[in-house]
Amino acid sequence: MTSSLRTAFQFCFRQLYSTSTQRHYSPTELTVNLLGSPEGQASARTLRARLLGSQRSSVSAIEELRSSLSDAIEQSFSRSSGKGVNTKASLRVRLSKLRQHLPAYWITNLSQSHLYAPTSDSIIIQSSLTRSQASNLDDCWKKLYEALWQASEIGLIANEKLKKSSAKMSRPIVPNPFSERAESVNRNCEGMATKRFLVHKPPPRSNQPPFKLHHTPLNFWRFGPSTQLISRQIRSTTFIGQKPDIPTLLCTPMSKP
């Protein structure tokens, strides 16, 4: 009996401690920078459920939004391009009046949407689907609801991703025993690669072509009776990369062809 009472007391104490330590932000305090914390994510979800409902695009949620924001929205009718007189409905939502009702990061996301008019600092929504003013006005309110829902979604993290990120952040960092070994191996490999490159580096190429005697003209051998024999023997011998020894060729006996 005492153990069960002790466990119940501990459970109640933990619940009270968790609710007291968890902070809930007001709509004006909830900016984009606070969405990175779990408290900011929880406050954003509670505010969206309170202002837009738990189910998206439900009729009751749109009616509640229409009744709560009727003071901050200006509605008007104008002539459309088709048939009918003053059937085009338009809503002008001034962001200065919405700052009292909506979270701050909603206002930031709405100011970056395609519906934002920077000259008047407001959001303009128009509809001319039908010839009825009431149906067009209802369509404008649906578009406004969708715009607010999209503005509330930007910056929110899914529940599973939030749990995974929090678990990853709370997980202790375990040092990898193979990291130092891998770093030393990489360093040795880099040193071997540089040494191999330095040892087996090929010699620089010269722009001059290799010396070939049989490609050069033999104008200096035109004197004397044995010019043809010497020139034939020189032409038959190819010297690549070195000059011929002319005195040695002159001293060696040459056979007649």
Short mmCIF file of C-alpha atoms in Angstrom, two decimals:
data_model
loop_
_atom_site.label_atom_id
_atom_site.label_comp_id
_atom_site.label_asym_id
_atom_site.label_seq_id
_atom_site.Cartn_x
_atom_site.Cartn_y
_atom_site.Cartn_z
CA MET A 1 0.00 0.00 0.00
CA THR A 2 2.78 2.38 0.86
CA SER A 3 4.65 1.62 -2.37
CA SER A 4 1.58 2.38 -4.50
CA LEU A 5 1.04 5.69 -2.68
CA ARG A 6 4.68 6.56 -3.16
CA THR A 7 4.55 5.90 -6.91
CA ALA A 8 1.34 7.93 -7.24
CA PHE A 9 2.90 10.84 -5.36
CA GLN A 10 5.99 10.72 -7.57
CA PHE A 11 3.86 10.70 -10.72
CA CYS A 12 1.84 13.73 -9.55
CA PHE A 13 5.00 15.58 -8.60
CA ARG A 14 6.54 14.95 -12.03
CA GLN A 15 3.43 16.14 -13.80
CA LEU A 16 3.27 19.33 -11.75
CA TYR A 17 6.97 19.97 -12.27
CA SER A 18 6.75 19.46 -16.02
CA THR A 19 3.73 21.76 -16.39
CA SER A 20 5.31 24.46 -14.24
CA THR A 21 8.65 24.41 -16.06
CA GLN A 22 7.15 24.36 -19.58
CA ARG A 23 6.64 27.89 -20.84
CA HIS A 24 3.83 28.96 -23.16
CA TYR A 25 4.40 32.03 -25.31
CA SER A 26 1.75 34.60 -26.11
CA PRO A 27 0.87 35.38 -29.76
CA THR A 28 2.88 38.60 -29.76
CA GLU A 29 5.97 36.88 -28.29
CA LEU A 30 5.99 33.91 -30.65
CA THR A 31 8.44 35.00 -33.36
CA VAL A 32 10.30 32.98 -35.98
CA ASN A 33 13.41 32.74 -33.79
CA LEU A 34 11.49 30.95 -31.00
CA LEU A 35 10.29 28.14 -33.29
CA GLY A 36 13.61 26.35 -32.92
CA SER A 37 12.84 25.39 -29.31
CA PRO A 38 10.36 22.67 -28.23
CA GLU A 39 8.44 25.21 -26.13
CA GLY A 40 7.98 27.43 -29.17
CA GLN A 41 6.75 24.51 -31.26
CA ALA A 42 4.24 23.51 -28.57
CA SER A 43 2.97 27.08 -28.21
CA ALA A 44 2.60 27.41 -31.99
CA ARG A 45 0.53 24.22 -32.19
CA THR A 46 -1.76 25.24 -29.34
CA LEU A 47 -2.32 28.68 -30.86
CA ARG A 48 -3.11 27.21 -34.27
CA ALA A 49 -5.59 24.75 -32.75
CA ARG A 50 -7.23 27.57 -30.80
CA LEU A 51 -7.47 30.03 -33.71
CA LEU A 52 -7.97 27.75 -36.73
CA GLY A 53 -9.31 24.55 -35.19
CA SER A 54 -7.91 21.06 -35.15
CA GLN A 55 -9.34 20.05 -38.56
CA ARG A 56 -8.29 22.01 -41.62
CA SER A 57 -10.92 23.84 -43.70
CA SER A 58 -13.82 22.79 -41.52
CA VAL A 59 -17.00 24.88 -41.70
CA SER A 60 -17.09 25.54 -37.97
CA ALA A 61 -13.45 26.73 -37.94
CA ILE A 62 -14.11 29.15 -40.81
CA GLU A 63 -17.19 30.53 -39.04
CA GLU A 64 -15.24 31.03 -35.81
CA LEU A 65 -12.49 32.83 -37.72
CA ARG A 66 -15.05 35.00 -39.44
CA SER A 67 -16.61 36.04 -36.14
CA SER A 68 -13.27 36.70 -34.41
CA LEU A 69 -11.65 38.74 -37.22
CA SER A 70 -14.69 40.66 -38.44
CA ASP A 71 -13.46 43.89 -36.79
CA ALA A 72 -10.03 43.82 -38.47
CA ILE A 73 -11.23 43.05 -42.01
CA GLU A 74 -12.80 45.35 -44.60
CA GLN A 75 -15.08 43.78 -47.19
CA SER A 76 -16.33 45.39 -50.38
CA PHE A 77 -18.01 44.51 -53.68
CA SER A 78 -17.21 45.70 -57.19
CA ARG A 79 -18.20 45.03 -60.78
CA SER A 80 -16.66 41.94 -62.33
CA SER A 81 -15.78 41.37 -65.99
CA GLY A 82 -18.73 39.03 -66.57
CA LYS A 83 -22.45 39.56 -66.22
CA GLY A 84 -23.86 40.86 -62.96
CA VAL A 85 -23.63 44.06 -60.97
CA ASN A 86 -21.17 44.37 -58.05
CA THR A 87 -20.75 40.62 -57.56
CA LYS A 88 -16.96 40.60 -57.19
CA ALA A 89 -16.11 40.30 -53.47
CA SER A 90 -12.83 41.45 -51.95
CA LEU A 91 -11.37 41.37 -48.45
CA ARG A 92 -8.71 43.78 -47.22
CA VAL A 93 -6.86 42.53 -44.15
CA ARG A 94 -4.57 45.08 -42.50
CA LEU A 95 -1.64 43.45 -40.78
CA SER A 96 -1.43 46.19 -38.15
CA LYS A 97 -4.82 45.07 -36.79
CA LEU A 98 -3.97 41.37 -37.01
CA ARG A 99 -0.93 41.69 -34.75
CA GLN A 100 -3.22 41.73 -31.71
CA HIS A 101 -4.93 38.44 -32.64
CA LEU A 102 -2.40 36.30 -34.53
CA PRO A 103 1.10 35.06 -33.66
CA ALA A 104 4.02 37.18 -34.77
CA TYR A 105 5.50 34.57 -37.09
CA TRP A 106 2.16 34.33 -38.93
CA ILE A 107 2.41 38.04 -39.73
CA THR A 108 5.97 37.58 -40.97
CA ASN A 109 4.94 34.74 -43.29
CA LEU A 110 1.88 36.64 -44.53
CA SER A 111 4.01 39.65 -45.45
CA GLN A 112 6.07 37.37 -47.72
CA SER A 113 3.10 35.82 -49.56
CA HIS A 114 1.76 36.76 -52.99
CA LEU A 115 -1.38 38.24 -51.42
CA TYR A 116 0.54 41.00 -49.63
CA ALA A 117 0.22 44.61 -50.84
CA PRO A 118 3.22 46.59 -49.54
CA THR A 119 1.74 50.02 -50.29
CA SER A 120 -1.14 49.57 -47.84
CA ASP A 121 0.53 46.93 -45.59
CA SER A 122 -2.42 44.62 -46.02
CA ILE A 123 -3.55 41.38 -47.64
CA ILE A 124 -6.08 41.61 -50.47
CA ILE A 125 -8.22 38.59 -51.37
CA GLN A 126 -10.72 38.67 -54.25
CA SER A 127 -13.24 36.22 -55.67
CA SER A 128 -15.59 36.38 -58.67
CA LEU A 129 -16.48 32.73 -59.23
CA THR A 130 -20.26 33.11 -59.26
CA ARG A 131 -22.85 35.86 -59.75
CA SER A 132 -23.79 35.85 -56.08
CA GLN A 133 -22.22 38.20 -53.57
CA ALA A 134 -22.67 35.80 -50.65
CA SER A 135 -20.98 32.86 -52.37
CA ASN A 136 -18.07 35.02 -53.50
CA LEU A 137 -17.68 36.39 -49.99
CA ASP A 138 -17.64 32.86 -48.56
CA ASP A 139 -14.97 31.94 -51.09
CA CYS A 140 -12.87 34.91 -49.93
CA TRP A 141 -13.09 33.73 -46.33
CA LYS A 142 -12.04 30.23 -47.37
CA LYS A 143 -9.01 31.68 -49.17
CA LEU A 144 -8.15 33.74 -46.10
CA TYR A 145 -8.40 30.65 -43.90
CA GLU A 146 -6.07 28.72 -46.23
CA ALA A 147 -3.59 31.60 -46.27
CA LEU A 148 -3.54 31.70 -42.47
CA TRP A 149 -3.13 27.92 -42.26
CA GLN A 150 -0.19 28.01 -44.67
CA ALA A 151 1.37 30.87 -42.69
CA SER A 152 1.02 28.83 -39.49
CA GLU A 153 2.64 25.74 -41.06
CA ILE A 154 5.83 27.51 -42.16
CA GLY A 155 8.40 26.88 -39.47
CA LEU A 156 6.61 24.00 -37.75
CA ILE A 157 8.29 20.61 -37.46
CA ALA A 158 6.36 17.35 -37.60
CA ASN A 159 5.94 15.47 -34.33
CA GLU A 160 8.09 12.53 -35.43
CA LYS A 161 10.90 14.78 -36.69
CA LEU A 162 10.75 16.82 -33.49
CA LYS A 163 11.05 13.67 -31.36
CA LYS A 164 13.94 12.40 -33.44
CA SER A 165 15.78 15.72 -33.25
CA SER A 166 15.29 16.00 -29.49
CA ALA A 167 16.44 12.39 -28.99
CA LYS A 168 19.46 13.02 -31.19
CA MET A 169 20.38 16.14 -29.22
CA SER A 170 19.97 14.37 -25.88
CA ARG A 171 22.02 11.35 -26.97
CA PRO A 172 25.53 11.36 -25.42
CA ILE A 173 28.46 11.72 -27.76
CA VAL A 174 30.54 8.52 -27.79
CA PRO A 175 34.12 8.91 -29.05
CA ASN A 176 34.96 6.75 -32.02
CA PRO A 177 38.03 4.56 -31.28
CA PHE A 178 38.80 4.19 -34.97
CA SER A 179 38.86 7.92 -35.73
CA GLU A 180 42.48 8.45 -34.63
CA ARG A 181 43.59 5.35 -36.53
CA ALA A 182 41.80 6.53 -39.66
CA GLU A 183 43.37 9.98 -39.40
CA SER A 184 46.87 8.52 -39.03
CA VAL A 185 46.34 6.22 -42.03
CA ASN A 186 45.12 9.14 -44.11
CA ARG A 187 48.13 11.19 -43.11
CA ASN A 188 50.52 8.36 -44.05
CA CYS A 189 48.79 7.85 -47.37
CA GLU A 190 49.03 11.54 -48.16
CA GLY A 191 52.76 11.53 -47.30
CA MET A 192 53.39 8.47 -49.47
CA ALA A 193 51.54 10.04 -52.35
CA THR A 194 53.63 13.20 -52.14
CA LYS A 195 56.88 11.21 -51.89
CA ARG A 196 55.91 9.04 -54.83
CA PHE A 197 55.13 12.10 -56.84
CA LEU A 198 58.49 13.66 -56.00
CA VAL A 199 60.55 10.50 -56.66
CA HIS A 200 58.87 9.41 -59.88
CA LYS A 201 58.39 12.83 -61.30
CA PRO A 202 59.18 12.70 -65.02
CA PRO A 203 61.94 14.99 -66.37
CA PRO A 204 60.79 18.21 -67.99
CA ARG A 205 60.31 18.06 -71.71
CA SER A 206 62.41 20.32 -73.91
CA ASN A 207 60.89 22.23 -76.77
CA GLN A 208 63.79 21.32 -79.08
CA PRO A 209 63.34 18.16 -81.19
CA PRO A 210 65.91 15.31 -80.90
CA PHE A 211 68.98 15.58 -83.12
CA LYS A 212 68.75 13.49 -86.30
CA LEU A 213 71.61 13.79 -88.75
CA HIS A 214 69.84 12.28 -91.71
CA HIS A 215 67.26 15.09 -91.56
CA THR A 216 69.88 17.85 -91.82
CA PRO A 217 71.25 18.99 -95.16
CA LEU A 218 74.81 17.87 -95.93
CA ASN A 219 76.03 20.92 -97.76
CA PHE A 220 79.39 20.82 -95.91
CA TRP A 221 80.29 17.41 -97.48
CA ARG A 222 80.29 18.64 -101.07
CA PHE A 223 84.11 18.98 -101.22
CA GLY A 224 86.39 16.06 -102.14
CA PRO A 225 86.09 12.88 -104.26
CA SER A 226 84.55 10.70 -101.52
CA THR A 227 81.60 12.97 -100.70
CA GLN A 228 78.97 10.58 -101.98
CA LEU A 229 80.33 7.59 -100.04
CA ILE A 230 80.57 9.50 -96.76
CA SER A 231 77.13 11.00 -97.18
CA ARG A 232 75.64 7.55 -97.88
CA GLN A 233 77.24 6.09 -94.78
CA ILE A 234 76.05 9.02 -92.65
CA ARG A 235 72.53 8.76 -94.06
CA SER A 236 72.43 5.04 -93.36
CA THR A 237 73.32 5.69 -89.67
CA THR A 238 70.72 7.39 -87.45
CA PHE A 239 71.88 9.44 -84.47
CA ILE A 240 69.12 10.28 -82.02
CA GLY A 241 69.90 12.45 -79.02
CA GLN A 242 73.68 12.85 -79.77
CA LYS A 243 75.88 14.42 -82.41
CA PRO A 244 77.96 12.24 -84.81
CA ASP A 245 81.71 11.93 -84.46
CA ILE A 246 82.85 13.27 -87.83
CA PRO A 247 86.59 12.45 -87.48
CA THR A 248 85.80 8.84 -86.62
CA LEU A 249 83.68 8.55 -89.75
CA LEU A 250 86.48 9.99 -91.86
CA CYS A 251 89.09 7.57 -90.46
CA THR A 252 87.02 4.40 -90.84
CA PRO A 253 87.42 2.57 -94.16
CA MET A 254 84.36 2.76 -96.35
CA SER A 255 83.37 0.13 -98.85
CA LYS A 256 82.24 1.05 -102.29
CA PRO A 257 78.60 0.40 -103.07
#
